[in-house]
Coordinates of C-alpha atoms and ligand atoms in Angstrom, one line a residue:
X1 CA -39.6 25.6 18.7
X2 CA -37.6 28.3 17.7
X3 CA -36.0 28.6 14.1
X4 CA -32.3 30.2 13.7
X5 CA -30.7 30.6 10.2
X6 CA -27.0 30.4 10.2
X7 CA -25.6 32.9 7.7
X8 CA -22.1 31.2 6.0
X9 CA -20.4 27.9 6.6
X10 CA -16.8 28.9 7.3
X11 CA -15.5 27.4 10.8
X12 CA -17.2 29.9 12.4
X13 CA -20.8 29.3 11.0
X14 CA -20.0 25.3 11.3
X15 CA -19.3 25.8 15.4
X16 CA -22.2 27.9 16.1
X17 CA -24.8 25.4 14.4
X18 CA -22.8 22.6 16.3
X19 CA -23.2 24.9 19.5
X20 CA -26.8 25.6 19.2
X21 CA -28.0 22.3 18.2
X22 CA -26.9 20.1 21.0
X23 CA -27.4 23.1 23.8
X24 CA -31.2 23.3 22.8
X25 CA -31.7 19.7 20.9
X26 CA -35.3 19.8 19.8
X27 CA -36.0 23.0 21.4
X28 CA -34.6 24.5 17.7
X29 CA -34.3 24.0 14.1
X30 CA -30.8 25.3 12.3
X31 CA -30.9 26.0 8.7
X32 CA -27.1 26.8 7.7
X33 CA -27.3 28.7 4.6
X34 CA -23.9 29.0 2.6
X35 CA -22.9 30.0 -1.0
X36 CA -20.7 27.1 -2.4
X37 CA -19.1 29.7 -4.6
X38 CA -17.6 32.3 -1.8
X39 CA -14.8 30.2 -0.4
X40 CA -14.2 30.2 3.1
X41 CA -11.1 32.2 4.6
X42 CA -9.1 28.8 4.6
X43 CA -6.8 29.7 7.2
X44 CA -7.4 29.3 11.1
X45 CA -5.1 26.5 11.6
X46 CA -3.4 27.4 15.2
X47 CA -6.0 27.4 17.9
X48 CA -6.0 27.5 22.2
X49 CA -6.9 24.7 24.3
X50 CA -10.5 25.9 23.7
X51 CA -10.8 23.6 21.1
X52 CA -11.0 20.5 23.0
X53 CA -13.8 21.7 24.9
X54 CA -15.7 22.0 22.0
X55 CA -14.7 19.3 20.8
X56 CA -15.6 16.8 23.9
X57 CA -18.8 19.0 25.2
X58 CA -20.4 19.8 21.6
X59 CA -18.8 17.7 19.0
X60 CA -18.6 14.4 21.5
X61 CA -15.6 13.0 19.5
X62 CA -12.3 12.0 21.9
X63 CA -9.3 13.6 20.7
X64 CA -7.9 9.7 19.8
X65 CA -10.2 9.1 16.6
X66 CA -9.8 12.9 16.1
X67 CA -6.5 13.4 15.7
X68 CA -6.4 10.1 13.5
X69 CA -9.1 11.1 11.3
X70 CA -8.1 14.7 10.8
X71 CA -4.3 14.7 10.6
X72 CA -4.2 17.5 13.6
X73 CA -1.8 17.8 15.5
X74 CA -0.8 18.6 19.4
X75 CA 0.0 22.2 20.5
X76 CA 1.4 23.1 23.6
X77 CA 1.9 26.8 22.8
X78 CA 3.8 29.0 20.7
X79 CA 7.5 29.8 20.1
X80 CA 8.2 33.2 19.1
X81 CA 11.8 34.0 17.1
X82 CA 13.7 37.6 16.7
X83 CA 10.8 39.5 17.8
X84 CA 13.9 40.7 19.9
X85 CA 16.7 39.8 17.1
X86 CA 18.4 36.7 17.9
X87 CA 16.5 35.5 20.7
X88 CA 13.7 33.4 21.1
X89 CA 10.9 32.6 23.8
X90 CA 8.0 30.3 24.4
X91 CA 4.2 31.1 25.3
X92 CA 3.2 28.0 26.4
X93 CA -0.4 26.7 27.8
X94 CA -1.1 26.9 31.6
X95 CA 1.0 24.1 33.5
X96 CA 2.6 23.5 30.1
X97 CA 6.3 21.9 31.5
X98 CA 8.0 24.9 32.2
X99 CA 8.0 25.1 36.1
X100 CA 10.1 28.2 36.4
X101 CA 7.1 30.5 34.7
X102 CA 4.3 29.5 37.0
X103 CA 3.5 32.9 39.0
X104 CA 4.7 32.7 41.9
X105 CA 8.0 31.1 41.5
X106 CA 8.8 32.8 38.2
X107 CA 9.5 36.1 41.1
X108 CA 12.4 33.8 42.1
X109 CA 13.6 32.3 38.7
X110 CA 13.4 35.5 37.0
X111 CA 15.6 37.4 40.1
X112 CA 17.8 34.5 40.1
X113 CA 18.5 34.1 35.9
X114 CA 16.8 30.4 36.5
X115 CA 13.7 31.1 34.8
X116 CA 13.9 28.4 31.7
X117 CA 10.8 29.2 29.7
X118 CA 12.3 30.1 26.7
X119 CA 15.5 27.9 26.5
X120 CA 13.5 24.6 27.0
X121 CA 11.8 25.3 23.7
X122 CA 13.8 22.2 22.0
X123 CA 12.8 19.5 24.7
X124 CA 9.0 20.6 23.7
X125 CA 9.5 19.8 20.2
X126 CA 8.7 15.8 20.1
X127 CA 7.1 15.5 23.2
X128 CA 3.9 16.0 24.6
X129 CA 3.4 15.9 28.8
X130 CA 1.8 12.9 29.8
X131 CA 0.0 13.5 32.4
X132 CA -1.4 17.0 31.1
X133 CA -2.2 15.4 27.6
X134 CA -5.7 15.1 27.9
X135 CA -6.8 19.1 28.7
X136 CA -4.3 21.4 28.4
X137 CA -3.6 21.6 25.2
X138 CA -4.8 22.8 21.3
X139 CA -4.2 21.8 18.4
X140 CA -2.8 22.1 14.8
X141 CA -6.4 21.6 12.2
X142 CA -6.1 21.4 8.5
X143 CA -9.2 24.1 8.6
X144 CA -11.1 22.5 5.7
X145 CA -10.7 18.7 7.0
X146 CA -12.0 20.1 10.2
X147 CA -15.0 21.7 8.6
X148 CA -15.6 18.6 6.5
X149 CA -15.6 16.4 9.4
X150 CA -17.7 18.9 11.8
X151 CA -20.5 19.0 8.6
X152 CA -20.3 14.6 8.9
X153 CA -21.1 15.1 12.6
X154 CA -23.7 17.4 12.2
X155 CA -25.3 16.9 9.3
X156 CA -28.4 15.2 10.5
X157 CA -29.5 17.6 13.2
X158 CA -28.9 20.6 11.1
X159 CA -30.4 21.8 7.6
X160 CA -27.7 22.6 5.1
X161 CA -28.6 24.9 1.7
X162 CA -26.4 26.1 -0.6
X163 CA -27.7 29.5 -1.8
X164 CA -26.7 32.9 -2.0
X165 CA -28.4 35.8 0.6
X166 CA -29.1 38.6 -1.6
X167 CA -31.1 41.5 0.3
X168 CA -31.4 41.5 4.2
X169 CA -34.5 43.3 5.6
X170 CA -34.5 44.9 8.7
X171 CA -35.7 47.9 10.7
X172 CA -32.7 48.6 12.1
X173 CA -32.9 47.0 14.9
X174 CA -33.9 43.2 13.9
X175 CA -33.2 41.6 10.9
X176 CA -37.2 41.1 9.3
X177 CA -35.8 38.3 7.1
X178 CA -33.3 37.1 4.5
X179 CA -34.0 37.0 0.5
X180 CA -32.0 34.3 -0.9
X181 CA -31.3 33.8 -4.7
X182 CA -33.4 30.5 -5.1
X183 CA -35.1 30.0 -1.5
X184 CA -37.2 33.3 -2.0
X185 CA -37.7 35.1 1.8
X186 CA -36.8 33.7 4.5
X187 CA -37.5 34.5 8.3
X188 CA -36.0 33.0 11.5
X189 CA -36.3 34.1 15.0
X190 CA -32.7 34.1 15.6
X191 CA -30.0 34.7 12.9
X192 CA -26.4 34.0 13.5
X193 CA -24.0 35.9 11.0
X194 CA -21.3 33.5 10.1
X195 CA -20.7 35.8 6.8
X196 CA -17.3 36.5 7.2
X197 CA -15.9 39.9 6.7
X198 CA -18.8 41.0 5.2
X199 CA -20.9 41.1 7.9
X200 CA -24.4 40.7 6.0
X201 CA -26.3 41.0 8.7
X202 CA -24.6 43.0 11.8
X203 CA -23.8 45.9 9.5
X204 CA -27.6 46.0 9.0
X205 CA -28.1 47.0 12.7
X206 CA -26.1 49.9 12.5
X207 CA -23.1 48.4 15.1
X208 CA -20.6 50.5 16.6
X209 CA -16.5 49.2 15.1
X210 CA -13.5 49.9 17.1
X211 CA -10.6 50.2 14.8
X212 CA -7.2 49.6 16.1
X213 CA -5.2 50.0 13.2
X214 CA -3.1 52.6 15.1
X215 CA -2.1 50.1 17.6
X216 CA -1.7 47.3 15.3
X217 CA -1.6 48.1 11.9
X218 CA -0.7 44.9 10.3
X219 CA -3.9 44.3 7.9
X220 CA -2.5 41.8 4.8
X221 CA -1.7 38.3 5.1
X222 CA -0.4 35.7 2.8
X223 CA -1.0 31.9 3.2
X224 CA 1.1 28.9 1.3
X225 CA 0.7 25.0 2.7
X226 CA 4.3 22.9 2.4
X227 CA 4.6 19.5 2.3
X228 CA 6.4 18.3 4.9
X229 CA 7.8 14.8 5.9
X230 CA 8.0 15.6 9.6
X231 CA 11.2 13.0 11.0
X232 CA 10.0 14.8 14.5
X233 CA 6.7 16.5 14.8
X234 CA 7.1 19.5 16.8
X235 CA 4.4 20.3 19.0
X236 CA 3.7 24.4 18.6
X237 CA 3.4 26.8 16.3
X238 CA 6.4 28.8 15.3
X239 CA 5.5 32.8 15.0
X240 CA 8.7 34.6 13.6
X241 CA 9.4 38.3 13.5
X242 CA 10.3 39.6 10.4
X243 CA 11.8 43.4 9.3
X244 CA 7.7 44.3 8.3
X245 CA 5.7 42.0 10.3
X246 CA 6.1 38.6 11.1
X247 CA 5.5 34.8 9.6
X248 CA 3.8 31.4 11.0
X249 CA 4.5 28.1 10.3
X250 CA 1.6 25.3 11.8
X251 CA 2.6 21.9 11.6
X252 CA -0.4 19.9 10.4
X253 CA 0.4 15.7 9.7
X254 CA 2.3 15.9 6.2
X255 CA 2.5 19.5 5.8
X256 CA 3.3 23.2 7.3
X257 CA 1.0 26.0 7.5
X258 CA 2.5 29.2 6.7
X259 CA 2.2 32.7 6.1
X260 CA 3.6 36.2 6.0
X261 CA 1.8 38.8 7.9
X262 CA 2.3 42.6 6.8
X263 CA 0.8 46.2 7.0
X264 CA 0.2 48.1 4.0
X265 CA 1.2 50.8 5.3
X266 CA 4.6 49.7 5.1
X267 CA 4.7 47.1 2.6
X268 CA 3.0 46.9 -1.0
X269 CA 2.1 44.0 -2.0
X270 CA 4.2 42.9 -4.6
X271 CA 7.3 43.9 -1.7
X272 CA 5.6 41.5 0.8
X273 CA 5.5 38.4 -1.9
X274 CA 8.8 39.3 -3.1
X275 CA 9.8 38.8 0.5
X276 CA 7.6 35.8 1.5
X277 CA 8.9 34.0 -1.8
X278 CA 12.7 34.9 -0.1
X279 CA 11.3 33.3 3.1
X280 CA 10.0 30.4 1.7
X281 CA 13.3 29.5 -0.7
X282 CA 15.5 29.4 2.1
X283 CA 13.3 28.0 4.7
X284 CA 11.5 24.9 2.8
X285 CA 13.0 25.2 -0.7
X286 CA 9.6 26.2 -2.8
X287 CA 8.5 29.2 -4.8
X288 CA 5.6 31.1 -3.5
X289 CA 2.9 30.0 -5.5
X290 CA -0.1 31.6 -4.4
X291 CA -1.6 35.0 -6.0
X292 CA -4.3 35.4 -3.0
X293 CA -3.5 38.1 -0.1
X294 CA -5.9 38.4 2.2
X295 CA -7.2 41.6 3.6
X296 CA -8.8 42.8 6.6
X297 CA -9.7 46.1 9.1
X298 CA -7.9 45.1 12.2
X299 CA -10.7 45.9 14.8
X300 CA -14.4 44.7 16.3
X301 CA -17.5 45.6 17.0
X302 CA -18.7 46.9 20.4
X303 CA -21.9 44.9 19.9
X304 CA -21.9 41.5 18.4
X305 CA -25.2 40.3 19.4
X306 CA -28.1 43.4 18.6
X307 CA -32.0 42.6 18.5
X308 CA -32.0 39.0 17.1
X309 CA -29.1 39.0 15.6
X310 CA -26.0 37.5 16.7
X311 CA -22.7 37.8 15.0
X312 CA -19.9 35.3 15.4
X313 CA -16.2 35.0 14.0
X314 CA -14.8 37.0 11.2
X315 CA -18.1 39.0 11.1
X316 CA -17.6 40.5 14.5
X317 CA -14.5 41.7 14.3
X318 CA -10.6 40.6 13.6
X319 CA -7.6 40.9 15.3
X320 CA -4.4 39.5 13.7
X321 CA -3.7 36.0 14.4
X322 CA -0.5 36.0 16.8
X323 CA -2.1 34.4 19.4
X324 CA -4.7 32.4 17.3
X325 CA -7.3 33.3 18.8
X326 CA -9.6 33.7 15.8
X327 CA -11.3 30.2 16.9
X328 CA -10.9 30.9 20.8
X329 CA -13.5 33.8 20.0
X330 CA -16.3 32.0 18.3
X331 CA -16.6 29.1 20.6
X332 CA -16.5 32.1 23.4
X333 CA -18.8 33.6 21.7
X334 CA -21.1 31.1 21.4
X335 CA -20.5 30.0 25.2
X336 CA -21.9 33.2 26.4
X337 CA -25.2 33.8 23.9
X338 CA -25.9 29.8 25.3
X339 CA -25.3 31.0 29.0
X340 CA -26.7 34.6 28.6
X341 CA -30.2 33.0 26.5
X342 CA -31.1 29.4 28.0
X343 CA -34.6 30.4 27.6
X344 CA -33.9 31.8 24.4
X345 CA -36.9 34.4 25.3
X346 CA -34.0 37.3 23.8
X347 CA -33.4 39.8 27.1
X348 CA -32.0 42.8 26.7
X349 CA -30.2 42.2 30.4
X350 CA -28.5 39.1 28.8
X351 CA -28.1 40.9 25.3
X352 CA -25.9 43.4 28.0
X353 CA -24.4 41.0 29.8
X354 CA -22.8 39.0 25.9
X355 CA -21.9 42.2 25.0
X356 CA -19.9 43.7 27.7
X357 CA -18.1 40.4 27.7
X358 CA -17.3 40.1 24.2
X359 CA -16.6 43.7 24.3
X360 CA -13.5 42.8 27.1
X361 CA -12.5 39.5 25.1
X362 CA -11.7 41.6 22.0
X363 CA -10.3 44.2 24.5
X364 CA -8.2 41.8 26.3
X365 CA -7.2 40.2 23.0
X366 CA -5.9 43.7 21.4
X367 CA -4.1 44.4 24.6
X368 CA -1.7 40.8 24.8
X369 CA -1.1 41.2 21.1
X370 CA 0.0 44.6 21.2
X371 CA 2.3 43.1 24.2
X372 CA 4.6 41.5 22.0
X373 CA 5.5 44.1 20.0
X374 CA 7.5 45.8 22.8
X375 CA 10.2 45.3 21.1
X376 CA 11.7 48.3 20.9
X377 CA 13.2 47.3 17.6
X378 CA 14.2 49.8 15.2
X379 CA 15.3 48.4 11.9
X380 CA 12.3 49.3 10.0
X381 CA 9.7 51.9 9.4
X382 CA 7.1 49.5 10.6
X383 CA 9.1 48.4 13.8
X384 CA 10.1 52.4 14.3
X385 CA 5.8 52.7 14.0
X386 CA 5.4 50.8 16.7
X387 CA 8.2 51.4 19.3
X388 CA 6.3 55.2 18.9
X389 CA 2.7 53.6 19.1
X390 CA 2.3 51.8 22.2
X391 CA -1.1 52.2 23.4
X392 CA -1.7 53.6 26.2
X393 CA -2.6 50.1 28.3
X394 CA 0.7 49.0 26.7
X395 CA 2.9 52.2 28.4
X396 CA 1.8 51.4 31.5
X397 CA 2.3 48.1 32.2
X398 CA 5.8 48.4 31.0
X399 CA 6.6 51.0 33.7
X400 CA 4.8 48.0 36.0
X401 CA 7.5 45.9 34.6
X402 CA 9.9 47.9 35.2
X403 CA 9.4 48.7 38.0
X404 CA 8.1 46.4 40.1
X405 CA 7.0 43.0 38.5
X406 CA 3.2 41.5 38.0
X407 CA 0.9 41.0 40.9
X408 CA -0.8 38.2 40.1
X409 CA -4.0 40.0 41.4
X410 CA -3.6 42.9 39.4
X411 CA -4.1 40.5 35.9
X412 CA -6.5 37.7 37.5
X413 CA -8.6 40.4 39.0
X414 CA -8.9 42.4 35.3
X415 CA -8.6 39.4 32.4
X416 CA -10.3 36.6 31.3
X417 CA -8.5 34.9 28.2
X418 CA -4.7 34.6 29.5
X419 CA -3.7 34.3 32.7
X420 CA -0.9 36.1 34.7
X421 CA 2.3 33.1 34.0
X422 CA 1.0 33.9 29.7
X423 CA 1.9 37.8 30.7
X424 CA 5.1 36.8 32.4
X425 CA 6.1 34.3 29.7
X426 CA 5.9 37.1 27.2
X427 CA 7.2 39.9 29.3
X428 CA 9.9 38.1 30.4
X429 CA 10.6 36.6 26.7
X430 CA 10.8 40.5 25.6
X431 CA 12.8 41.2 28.7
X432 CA 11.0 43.4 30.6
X433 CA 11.5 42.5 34.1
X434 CA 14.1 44.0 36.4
X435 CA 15.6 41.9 39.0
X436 CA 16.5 44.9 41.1
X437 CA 13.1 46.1 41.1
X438 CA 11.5 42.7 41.6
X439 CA 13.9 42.6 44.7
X440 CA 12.4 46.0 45.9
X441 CA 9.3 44.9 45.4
X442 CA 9.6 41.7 47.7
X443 CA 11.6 44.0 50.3
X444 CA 8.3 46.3 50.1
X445 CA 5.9 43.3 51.0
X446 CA 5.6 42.4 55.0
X447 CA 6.0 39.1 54.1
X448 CA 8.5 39.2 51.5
X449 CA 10.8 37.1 53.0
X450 CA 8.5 34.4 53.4
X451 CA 7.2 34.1 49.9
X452 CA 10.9 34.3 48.5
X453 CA 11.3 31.1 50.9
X454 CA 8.2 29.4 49.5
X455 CA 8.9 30.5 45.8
X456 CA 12.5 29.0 46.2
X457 CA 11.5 25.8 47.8
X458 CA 8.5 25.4 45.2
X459 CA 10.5 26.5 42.4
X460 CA 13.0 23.5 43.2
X461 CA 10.4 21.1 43.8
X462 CA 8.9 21.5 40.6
X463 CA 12.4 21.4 38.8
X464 CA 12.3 17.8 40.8
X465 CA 9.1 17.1 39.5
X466 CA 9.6 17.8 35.8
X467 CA 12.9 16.1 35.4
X468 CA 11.4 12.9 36.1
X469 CA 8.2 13.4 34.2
X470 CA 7.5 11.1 32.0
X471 CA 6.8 11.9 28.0
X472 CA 4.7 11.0 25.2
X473 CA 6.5 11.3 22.1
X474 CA 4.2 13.5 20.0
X475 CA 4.4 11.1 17.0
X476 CA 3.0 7.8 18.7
X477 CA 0.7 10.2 20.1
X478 CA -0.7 11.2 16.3
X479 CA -0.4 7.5 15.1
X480 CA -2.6 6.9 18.2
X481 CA -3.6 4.5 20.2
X482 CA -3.0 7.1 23.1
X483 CA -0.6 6.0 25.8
X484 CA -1.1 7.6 29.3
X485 CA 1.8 7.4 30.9
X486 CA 1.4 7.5 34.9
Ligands
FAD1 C1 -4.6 35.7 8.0 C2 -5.5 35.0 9.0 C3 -4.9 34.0 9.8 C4 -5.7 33.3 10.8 N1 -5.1 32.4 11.6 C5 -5.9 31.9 12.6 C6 -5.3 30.9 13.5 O1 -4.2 30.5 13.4 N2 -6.1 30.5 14.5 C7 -7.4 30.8 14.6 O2 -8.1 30.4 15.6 N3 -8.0 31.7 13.8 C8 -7.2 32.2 12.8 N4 -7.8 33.1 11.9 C9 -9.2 33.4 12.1 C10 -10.0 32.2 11.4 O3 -9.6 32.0 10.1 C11 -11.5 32.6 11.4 O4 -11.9 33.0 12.7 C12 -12.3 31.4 11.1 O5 -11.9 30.8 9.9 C13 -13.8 31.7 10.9 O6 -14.1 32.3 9.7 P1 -15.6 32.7 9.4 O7 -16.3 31.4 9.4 O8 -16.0 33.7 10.3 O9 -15.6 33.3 7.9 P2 -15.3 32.6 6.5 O10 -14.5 31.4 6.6 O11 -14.9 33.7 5.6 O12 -16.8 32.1 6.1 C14 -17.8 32.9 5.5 C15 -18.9 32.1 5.0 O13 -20.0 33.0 4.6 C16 -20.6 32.5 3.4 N5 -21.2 33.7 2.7 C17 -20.6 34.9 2.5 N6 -21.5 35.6 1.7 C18 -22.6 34.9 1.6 C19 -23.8 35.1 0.9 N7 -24.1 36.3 0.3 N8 -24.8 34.1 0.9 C20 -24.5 32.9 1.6 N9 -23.4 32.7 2.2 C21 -22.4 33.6 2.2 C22 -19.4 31.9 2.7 O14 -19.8 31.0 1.7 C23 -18.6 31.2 3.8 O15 -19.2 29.9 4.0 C24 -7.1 33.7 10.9 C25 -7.6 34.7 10.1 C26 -6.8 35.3 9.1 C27 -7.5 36.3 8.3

């Protein structure tokens, strides 16, 4: 049997004891060691459809009781306001009811001024597909209901202690063991840093940190839940540009999550809560009430899993939450070290292998989020910043845009997380594309008169198609039971 000691019980120390217990069952013992004094981050609320996988495969709940018992709601993807002022667009998940973005008819929609994805935002708001429901989706989680309710499910299969790590040992290369306040020394044969930002124990391995403040430089947040008596409950999370950053709003069941995202650079702090307080009067009618702004180093380790030691959420690494994809990492995370160890015999080949891929996860992530800040807005200092601080991934695909359009090859063949209709949503939300060149770039193909056919026809069949979808309405969907529609 091996033993693994799970450093910190925030979300992501609560998945990776959930993961690791029902992958190896018996095989291991997890003692989860957290300190009931150090809070956890108590935000994470907006997450991809990668919940529900770890939800149905680790967890074994169904998303009816869940939903009940946890207040969550459905997300089909994320509307983003004034990032260009005064327009909007949606991000929404794969197949998500917008026919016109699916790659390749969104060549045609977007050459014709059909393409709908951003001005069907409203007819997403109470509904939820039908016939999608069940997988392509995330969801809205009060983060501490969710952690209460993943401790309930695991709480017999895995050893909780409250107690405080004081000294790690290690040779630089493994961690030896842990010295706890009351538990004395400890030693495991695999240790999972769930620590947070501190990271106890990667930092002990001397890990390599990318910092990509120049890129994206926004490194406070502020968090405030409203009460909220939904009449409709809409079914994405709202992510709104602001003059210095930009704010969220998360519908949970009977309240918002929301927050005000800055750089220091730009803002101080008192500026930022003078301005979140603004934002908060006129949009819910409430005085900022919190003191607590959290801070971070916008970046990631190159290595999150070195000798025995395997690092997973906050402690690997942070990049800022547009996308949520804080919780989309840690059960990634954890999907790889399972695939890359099912011995668990610890190979440096597979140690490789976790790396390189979390290495292009983080990558990837970076990239998409610096995406929608092509803006080119210039009202600001901090929108100025980054008009002049596109990376240089960032110049280059908007020449692509430009000047041609997205091959789908040319993003299947290099990402992972998002797939190429996610690039065109945004793009074509930030108005990138150029019909001319996307009608060059057909005229260059030897076929291009044939897939201009086939995008046309396909683009009106699916039109067809969704307007006599049927709908759930999101709000039976919450008060459950769940009516499939066929
Ligand atoms: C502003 C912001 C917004 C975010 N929004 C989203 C979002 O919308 N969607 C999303 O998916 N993700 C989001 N995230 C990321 C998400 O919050 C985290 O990925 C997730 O909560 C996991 O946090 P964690 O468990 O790694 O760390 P934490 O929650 O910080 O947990 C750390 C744990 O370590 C323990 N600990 C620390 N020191 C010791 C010690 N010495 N001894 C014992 N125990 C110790 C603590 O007690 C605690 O249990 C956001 C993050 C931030 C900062």
């Amino acid at each position: 049997m091996k033993k693994f000691i799970v450093l910190g019980s925030g979300t992501a120390g609560l998945i990776a004891a959930t993961m690791i217990k029902r992958r190896w069952g018996n095989k291991v013992q997890v003692s989860l060691y957290y300190d009931s004094k150090k809070k956890n981050i108590g935000v994470g609320e907006s997450t991809t459809p990668t919940i529900t996988h770890f939800l149905y495969k680790y967890l074994k709940v169904g998303l009816e009781n869940f939903l009940k018992d946890t207040g969550s709601t459905v997300k089909l993807g994320i509307n983003f306001k004034n990032w260009i002022p005064g327009t909007e667009y949606f991000h929404g998940f794969p197949e998500v009811d917008f026919s016109s973005t699916h790659y390749p008819e969104s060549l045609y929609s977007i050459m014709t001024g059909t393409y709908d994805g951003g001005t069907n935002t409203n007819k997403a708001t109470t509904t939820v597909p039908s016939h999608e429901f069940r997988y392509l989706h995330a969801l809205h989680i009060d983060t501490q209901v969710f952690s209460k309710y993943v401790y309930e499910e695991i709480k017999d299969e895995v050893q909780f202690i409250d107690d405080v790590a004081e000294t790690i040992v290690s040779d630089g290369k493994n961690i030896k063991s842990i010295i706890f306040r009351d538990s004395g020394e400890v030693t495991a044969d695999f240790y999972i840093d769930a620590s947070g930002f501190k990271s106890l124990l990667l930092k002990e391995l001397n890990p390599e940190w990318v910092d990509i403040t120049k890129y994206l430089p926004i490194d406070r947040a502020i968090a405030q839940q409203v009460p909220h008596n939904f009449d409709e409950v809409p079914s994405y999370t709202v992510a709104e540009a602001t003059d210095n950053g930009w704010t969220w709003q998360i519908p949970i069941k009977g309240r918002y999550g929301t927050g005000y995202v800055y750089s220091s650079k730009f803002l101080s702090d008192s500026e930022a809560k003078e301005k979140y307080n603004s934002w908060l009067k006129e949009k819910y009618g409430v005085e900022l009430t919190t003191e607590h702004i959290i801070e971070y180093k916008p970046g990631y380790y190159k290595e999150n899993w070195i000798g025995n030691c395997l690092a997973v959420g906050l402690s690997s690494g942070f990049i800022e939450p547009l996308e949520s994809t804080g919780i989309h990492i840690i059960v990634q995370q954890l999907m790889d070290f399972i695939d890359y160890n099912p011995t668990l015999k610890n190979l440096q080949y597979n140690r490789n292998e976790c790396n390189r891929r979390n290495n292009t996860l983080y990558d990837e992530v970076t990239q998409f989020i610096c995406l929608h800040y092509n803006t080119n807005r210039e009202d600001s200092e901090f929108w100025r910043y980054m008009k002049e601080n596109k990376s240089p991934w960032l110049q280059a695909y908007c020449e692509m845009c430009r000047e041609e359009f997205l091959v789908e090859s040319s993003i299947e063949k290099s990402k992972e997380f998002w797939h190429v209709d996610s690039y065109i949503q945004v793009s074509q939300g930030l108005k990138m594309f150029n019909p001319e060149s996307i009608k060059d770039y057909l005229n260059s193909l030897p076929n291009g008169d044939t897939i201009l056919k086939n995008c046309k026809s396909r683009h009106d069949e699916l039109v067809k198609a969704k307007n006599s979808k049927l709908d759930v309405p999101h709000r039976s969907v919450l008060n459950g039971p769940v009516v499939i529609n066929t």
